[in-house]
Amino acid sequence: MAVAEATPTDLDILARKERSPLQESIRRLLHHRVAVASMCFLALVVAVYVFADNSLFAFLTGKPPQPLIAPYRYDGANFVAVNVPPGSRAVSTKGEDLFFLLGTDYLGRDVLSRTLYGTRVSLSVAIAAATVSMLVGLVYGTISGYVGGRTDNIMMRIVDFLYGFPFLIMVILLQTYFKALARQGSSSSTPILTLLVGAAGLAVYFGGASGLTRELDSRHASLVQQLFWAQIGLGVLHLVLGYFAGESLPQVVYTSLLVLIGLAHLGLLALFVYHGIVQKHAARSSRTLFFVGEGLFVVALLLLGVRINVVGGILAVNKKMGGMLLLFIAIGLINWIGMSRLARGQVLSYKQKEFVEAAHSVGASDIRIIGRHLVPNIIGPLIVQETLAIPGYIFTEAFLSFIGLGVDSPTPSWGIMISECYPAIRTYPWQTVAPAAALTLTTLAFNFLGDGLRDALDPRLKE
Amino acid sequence: MATTLLEVKGLETRFFTQDGVVKAVNGISYTLNESETLAIVGESGCGKSVGVMSLMRLIPEPPGKITGGEAMFLGRDLLKMNKEAIRQVRGKEIAMIFQDPMTSLNPVLTIARQITEALELHMGMDHRQATDRAVELLEMVNIPEAAGRINDYPHQFSGGMRQRVMIAMALSCMPQILIADEPTTALDVTIQAQIVELVKRLRDELGMAIIWITHDLGVVAGLAERVVVMYAGFIVEEALVKDLYGSPGHPYTLGLLGSLPRVDMIRNERLTSIEGMPPDLIALPEGCPFAARCTFVLDRCLRDNPPLLSVAPGHKVACWVDVETGREK
Amino acid sequence: MTKYIVRRTLWFLPVLFAVTLFTFVLMRAIPGGPFSYAGDKSLPPQVVANIEAKYHLDWPMWKQFASYLLGDDIVDRAAYEESLALKRRPSRGLIRGDLGPSFRYRGQTVNDIVATTLPTSAQLGLMAVALALVIGIPAGTIAALKQNSAIDYMATFSAVFFASIPSVVLSPILIYVFALRLNWFPVASWGTKPPYFLGFLPQLAHLNLTFLKHAALPVFALGTGMAAGIARLTRGSLLQVIREDYIRTARAKGLKERLIIVRHALKNSMIPVATILGPLIAAVVTGTFIVEQIFGINGMGKHFVQSIGNRDYPVIIGVTLIYSVLLVIGNLMVDITYAWLDPRIRYD
Ligand SMILES: Nc1ncnc2c1ncn2[C@@H]1O[C@H](COP(=O)(O)OP(=O)(O)OP(=O)(O)O)[C@@H](O)[C@H]1O
Ligand SMILES: [Mg+2]
């Protein structure tokens, strides 16, 4: 093996080559004037995002948050100054002097304040959606590319299937549904579908587990059995909890227990993967059955939980967040498909590289190889892609808010502001201009930053 | 004395990159006679490709630039011709085949289209004539069932067959010079031998001159009459094949010959058995570029770069040292 | 290829079924039912029950779905006869092309609504795509060929700029500047009327200045973002292609630079562009929601958004289906374009 014979100088050269690309990239990025300007602008936006009011510290004092950067509260209506143009002054009913740098809207709310508060929605959506799609895409794509073979085939089939799906329309429908639920309060969805999924999952799970116990040696087989019963036990616990949830358990307790159970599920699964049983000793069909069944089972449990209580919980949280939570999930789930394809492609191209094979040959575990060798190498293009996707998320939020399916009024989102004010654009243009400019500048900055990042990480494109 | 076809004098090519000026070719001079095969050998990155692509003016500009020298071809200087004139030379008088047949053919055009376009351009043929000629050419390079495959796309051919197609394309206009830039490096050993045999046969039939670039001194012996050895953008030795093998005059050539492939060697192992690495072309040392790796190195080598001087008829060496005695000449 | 198209079309049936099921269940699962909302407060429970019986909303979900899919006569013969007797319109089923009645516009079917609104949206969408291609590809090509020149910088900058303006922003601005301030274009509505040529194209007689004036702003609002995306992609891919070995081969043959670009580079550089045509079509669809809304164009997008507000579930389901079909047709066309551009791709 070449590595074994490498001289110190060779290693030095290797090390230098390993380190320099990142520094090179940063250097190139800092030389990219437009990208640096965009970063500065976005830093400013983040500052506004954080310090629009003092809600960060307000929970310590227990008082309602007060505006910091924003001159007024976003929902502070002034009936003495409705639709006033930029630069107007007024005296409020309480006798305060008011000054509206960018004018007011049809309820006399300060356009500047609302625009500044609007960063909260747009940036939150951008960050949350980017995180969701990045995580889901990365995990899905990496597994697909790394495991390869039939698993890869099936996983990519699913992706291909979803690719043709009218996702945004689905999001619109889902949002319609959720909004209606939020209006109505309680849920009355039938548990039958969920029970079916759960039963099917349980059956498949059982099939996989029994297959595994037959194929594995006794020590591993007993591990599989323990895992299986542990999961079932968790499921029962889940159901019992769910039953009491509505009656005697406070919602917070129930929800946190639910989260604990979910974590326990994941932990058991991780234990299983860690022991390497899945990779080595059993037929692929049993393994696939086992995992698919496990997945369906857990999903069904979650759904049952959802039916019993969590819909209410989620809706409550969603309401607290001004309707943003569901947006996060919906928008994040639109884009993971592209990410997973990209991640898979990257993993495939790196899987054959020397350092991965070298790591294999010294017996590194799969998780270690993925975590230490693959992910750091493939993350660059994914980040670029994600940065370039952020304007899309912001657009989608604006779009959904515009058609009334975004955040709830009076939470200020740029999309809602435009949709409320554009019909009056002839008489009160400033009401539309401020959010429009904020929206455009922010997406512009993300686009320029993404371009800069791409050039910095892949110099071939520049020059 | 054979007539000279191409005379390169002091060719100098630079790349102006962000990190500095890459001195890829540093004043090389050589001649090519009619129906002669000249081999250019040297380690990877020593400027072989850049040297010949400069002749065809195929250097990407920017960052590349030919900064000096001349290349007289039939009384005209290739390096000073206008764009239109050099275009007339390309493909018609001087043709080129490249290292990697997998990427050198356009994947979205048929073989027919790619061969006939040069014929239509340079030979004034119409489409029918050109297609017929293309079939003949494919037969000439031993593509079975050429007529049936002419409308196939490159991905439908194997690597060796693609290189044959490249050769057919290059020879389509009966060029006077064929430049082959490592045409066999990307191919299997058996296919390599077939390609070499094919080129030999075609050379004897068509009588063109060849510049053959390679890493493989083993191939050179059976194919070329003269050899030019390059190092770090310089020519360090030029000799007839038998002289080069018989009495190599440059320590670098000695090293190359010492690293000739042996039976027990893994294929694809490149000529790297000389200790150390070639110098950075952005910051060339003041003296002889090979000094840092040379076993015969003298004080003088670190100060002055030796010129290429005749040591025997037709044999030139750029070295201060007499390698037989190990002393300064 | 034919085989592939047939297979893709067959493969599409389960997708369509899934979409129908999903949409149907979701819309029916919305609590309260469409006729018992605030806003319809005046309706007494008895009337609501009557209406629900009329639309078979009192049936169990599976039966409603079966009736939607297959028609009343297959699902429940007796109910079918009864509807006929009461002069109600029984469902003939999706399989026979019946998308059902609108809840909101009494007396109109979803088919009627689609038939009147789809052509307008199709005209708008097609013109926007055409605009995007006609501006985007040449702009990207020129920028790549003149890399790092002033033209390139201008093109690149305006591409990023226009890609950063969502139609929610662009449409009001266009209206304000060009319609309200400058008075160059009408503010709202669309310039053609049925009957249409081939079912959706405007008649030649309608293709006059008025039509173009009505179309200009919305088409621009819908098309520029896409044009910008296409231009960026074209530029990037052409820059990559002209560094490829086969371009050097073409140069070594002595071909003219123009021929090298046109014959050897452009087709290759269009391959990545073809891949985004799919998402692009989806973007057109969602783009029409906003553009039609803001420009007051009576298209399918506007109707879709309104039916969400009105909770007109049959319209929502029907229009979602139509969109799915359109998207699939679009994706199929993308695949065909792709195969035509890249001979290495064979679908069989
Ligand atoms: N476009 C370019 N930009 C910058 N430097 C370049 C460029 N092309 C070539 N070079 C540099 O010129 C030098 C000579 O390259 P060249 O391709 O001629 O080597 P070579 O002898 O043909 O090697 P090989 O045997 O690997 O083909 C190399 O050091 C390379 O880094
Ligand atoms: Mg080379």
Short mmCIF file of C-alpha atoms in Angstrom, two decimals, chain C residues 7 31 40 57 63 85 89 101 124 152-153 157 179 181 223 235-236 275 293:
data_model
loop_
_atom_site.label_atom_id
_atom_site.label_comp_id
_atom_site.label_asym_id
_atom_site.label_seq_id
_atom_site.Cartn_x
_atom_site.Cartn_y
_atom_site.Cartn_z
CA ARG C 7 -44.54 3.41 -20.47
CA PRO C 31 -63.51 19.87 9.38
CA ASP C 40 -72.88 31.28 5.29
CA LEU C 57 -71.55 14.73 1.19
CA LYS C 63 -68.17 6.02 -1.43
CA ALA C 85 -85.56 11.96 -11.15
CA ARG C 89 -76.74 16.27 -12.13
CA PRO C 101 -69.97 20.58 -10.06
CA LEU C 124 -50.00 33.37 -20.91
CA ASP C 152 -20.86 39.74 -20.00
CA TYR C 153 -20.90 41.70 -16.76
CA PHE C 157 -25.71 41.25 -13.41
CA ALA C 179 -49.76 51.17 -16.84
CA ARG C 181 -47.75 56.35 -14.68
CA GLY C 223 -41.13 35.39 -18.13
CA ARG C 235 -23.71 30.92 -19.76
CA GLY C 236 -22.31 28.52 -17.20
CA THR C 275 -32.95 19.58 -17.39
CA GLN C 293 -54.32 37.57 -9.64
#
